[in-house]
mmCIF file of C-alpha atoms in Angstrom:
data_model
loop_
_atom_site.group_PDB
_atom_site.id
_atom_site.type_symbol
_atom_site.label_atom_id
_atom_site.label_comp_id
_atom_site.label_asym_id
_atom_site.label_seq_id
_atom_site.Cartn_x
_atom_site.Cartn_y
_atom_site.Cartn_z
ATOM 1 C CA MET W 1 24.146 -0.593 -16.460
ATOM 2 C CA THR W 2 23.974 -3.150 -13.668
ATOM 3 C CA GLN W 3 24.690 -2.078 -10.123
ATOM 4 C CA PRO W 4 26.140 -4.463 -7.526
ATOM 5 C CA HIS W 5 23.368 -3.955 -4.948
ATOM 6 C CA ARG W 6 20.761 -5.416 -7.321
ATOM 7 C CA TYR W 7 22.170 -8.882 -6.657
ATOM 8 C CA ALA W 8 22.406 -8.464 -2.885
ATOM 9 C CA VAL W 9 18.754 -7.996 -1.898
ATOM 10 C CA PRO W 10 18.454 -8.897 1.807
ATOM 11 C CA ARG W 11 16.104 -11.686 2.859
ATOM 12 C CA ASN W 12 13.962 -9.416 5.025
ATOM 13 C CA VAL W 13 12.938 -7.187 2.087
ATOM 14 C CA THR W 14 9.204 -7.419 1.475
ATOM 15 C CA ASP W 15 8.937 -4.910 -1.413
ATOM 16 C CA VAL W 16 11.872 -5.498 -3.745
ATOM 17 C CA LEU W 17 11.012 -2.735 -6.233
ATOM 18 C CA LEU W 18 10.681 -0.109 -3.507
ATOM 19 C CA TRP W 19 13.924 -1.266 -1.919
ATOM 20 C CA LEU W 20 15.809 -1.113 -5.244
ATOM 21 C CA LEU W 21 14.517 2.379 -5.995
ATOM 22 C CA ALA W 22 15.338 3.554 -2.479
ATOM 23 C CA THR W 23 18.891 2.217 -2.650
ATOM 24 C CA ASP W 24 19.391 3.891 -6.051
ATOM 25 C CA VAL W 25 18.265 7.261 -4.666
ATOM 26 C CA ALA W 26 20.298 6.827 -1.480
ATOM 27 C CA ALA W 27 23.400 5.976 -3.534
ATOM 28 C CA ALA W 28 22.880 9.095 -5.660
ATOM 29 C CA HIS W 29 22.501 11.410 -2.643
ATOM 30 C CA LEU W 30 25.645 10.875 -0.581
ATOM 31 C CA PRO W 31 27.453 13.519 1.479
ATOM 32 C CA ASP W 32 30.035 15.598 -0.360
ATOM 33 C CA PRO W 33 33.581 14.409 0.533
ATOM 34 C CA HIS W 34 34.867 18.020 0.582
ATOM 35 C CA GLN W 35 31.889 19.380 2.562
ATOM 36 C CA PRO W 36 30.518 16.554 4.738
ATOM 37 C CA GLY W 37 27.457 18.558 5.820
ATOM 38 C CA ARG W 38 26.282 19.047 2.204
ATOM 39 C CA CYS W 39 24.763 16.701 -0.392
ATOM 40 C CA ALA W 40 27.015 15.849 -3.344
ATOM 41 C CA ASN W 41 24.155 15.447 -5.845
ATOM 42 C CA LEU W 42 23.905 18.311 -8.339
ATOM 43 C CA ARG W 43 20.114 18.386 -8.082
ATOM 44 C CA CYS W 44 20.351 19.336 -4.423
ATOM 45 C CA ALA W 45 22.761 22.220 -5.178
ATOM 46 C CA GLY W 46 24.637 22.269 -1.871
ATOM 47 C CA GLU W 47 21.661 21.478 0.327
ATOM 48 C CA ALA W 48 22.349 20.226 3.848
ATOM 49 C CA TYR W 49 22.867 16.472 4.160
ATOM 50 C CA PRO W 50 20.718 14.444 4.580
ATOM 51 C CA CYS W 51 18.699 16.169 1.892
ATOM 52 C CA PRO W 52 14.951 15.474 1.444
ATOM 53 C CA PRO W 53 15.527 12.821 -1.280
ATOM 54 C CA ALA W 54 18.063 11.027 0.946
ATOM 55 C CA ARG W 55 15.675 11.121 3.928
ATOM 56 C CA ASP W 56 12.834 9.803 1.756
ATOM 57 C CA ALA W 57 15.076 7.045 0.387
ATOM 58 C CA HIS W 58 16.068 5.923 3.887
ATOM 59 C CA ARG W 59 12.413 5.977 4.971
ATOM 60 C CA ALA W 60 11.423 3.934 1.890
ATOM 61 C CA CYS W 61 14.207 1.458 2.601
ATOM 62 C CA ARG W 62 12.859 0.938 6.115
ATOM 63 C CA ALA W 63 9.312 0.581 4.768
ATOM 64 C CA ALA W 64 10.417 -2.050 2.249
ATOM 65 C CA THR W 65 11.990 -4.289 4.873
ATOM 66 C CA LEU W 66 10.342 -6.504 7.456
ATOM 67 C CA THR W 67 11.406 -5.059 10.777
ATOM 68 C CA GLY W 68 9.417 -6.869 13.455
ATOM 69 C CA VAL W 69 8.009 -10.264 14.197
ATOM 70 C CA PHE W 70 4.269 -10.482 13.693
ATOM 71 C CA ALA W 71 2.067 -12.178 16.250
ATOM 72 C CA ARG W 72 0.869 -15.634 15.384
ATOM 73 C CA GLY W 73 -2.620 -16.940 15.855
ATOM 74 C CA ARG W 74 -6.040 -15.506 15.247
ATOM 75 C CA ALA W 75 -7.173 -11.957 15.792
ATOM 76 C CA ARG W 76 -9.719 -11.433 18.543
ATOM 77 C CA VAL W 77 -12.997 -9.866 17.461
ATOM 78 C CA ALA W 78 -14.401 -7.323 19.910
ATOM 79 C CA ALA W 79 -18.107 -7.538 19.016
ATOM 80 C CA PRO W 80 -19.844 -10.571 17.565
ATOM 81 C CA ALA W 81 -20.970 -10.100 13.981
ATOM 82 C CA VAL W 82 -24.550 -11.049 14.850
ATOM 83 C CA ALA W 83 -24.895 -8.152 17.294
ATOM 84 C CA VAL W 84 -23.542 -5.698 14.751
ATOM 85 C CA ALA W 85 -25.882 -6.998 12.051
ATOM 86 C CA ALA W 86 -28.869 -6.762 14.407
ATOM 87 C CA ARG W 87 -28.306 -3.017 14.842
ATOM 88 C CA PHE W 88 -28.913 -2.462 11.133
ATOM 89 C CA ALA W 89 -31.918 -4.783 10.778
ATOM 90 C CA GLY W 90 -34.895 -3.091 9.163
ATOM 91 C CA TRP W 91 -33.062 -0.074 7.801
ATOM 92 C CA PHE W 92 -33.689 -0.939 4.183
ATOM 93 C CA ARG W 93 -37.385 -1.709 4.093
ATOM 94 C CA PRO W 94 -39.323 -0.496 1.053
ATOM 95 C CA THR W 95 -41.301 2.698 1.601
ATOM 96 C CA ARG W 96 -44.134 1.616 -0.715
ATOM 97 C CA PRO W 97 -45.849 -1.761 -0.698
ATOM 98 C CA VAL W 98 -44.314 -4.104 -3.196
ATOM 99 C CA PRO W 99 -46.868 -5.267 -5.814
ATOM 100 C CA PRO W 100 -47.190 -9.021 -6.266
ATOM 101 C CA PRO W 101 -45.226 -10.379 -9.202
ATOM 102 C CA GLN W 102 -47.262 -10.696 -12.381
ATOM 103 C CA ARG W 103 -47.043 -13.695 -14.597
ATOM 104 C CA PRO W 104 -46.375 -12.936 -18.255
ATOM 105 C CA MET W 105 -49.281 -13.582 -20.614
ATOM 106 C CA PRO W 106 -48.741 -16.448 -23.068
ATOM 107 C CA LEU W 107 -48.257 -15.388 -26.657
ATOM 108 C CA PRO W 108 -50.969 -16.445 -29.139
ATOM 109 C CA ARG W 109 -49.885 -19.343 -31.289
ATOM 110 C CA ALA W 110 -50.205 -19.173 -35.026
ATOM 111 C CA ALA W 111 -52.281 -21.941 -36.561
#
């Protein structure tokens, strides 16, 4: 079954799958027309509206959309990487002296 909102994804949606799931849940958990303060979904069984699934769906819908304008340019680094690396210099020295590498002995050749 195809729903009409699946074709009308807004341009500011960054996570389409999350937005589609959130709109499906929000459409399923609407207020009851006879009791506006209650959820009409049978799984909520007369719970106050907005029910937890409806609140989560609205929160997911906001999370799936791009709400603000991001700053352009480069991020400023507080401490230079060289100073940070210098703090950890010498931490990983071997505790025992490292033996010199040994050369493998040549195999005897058969005559």
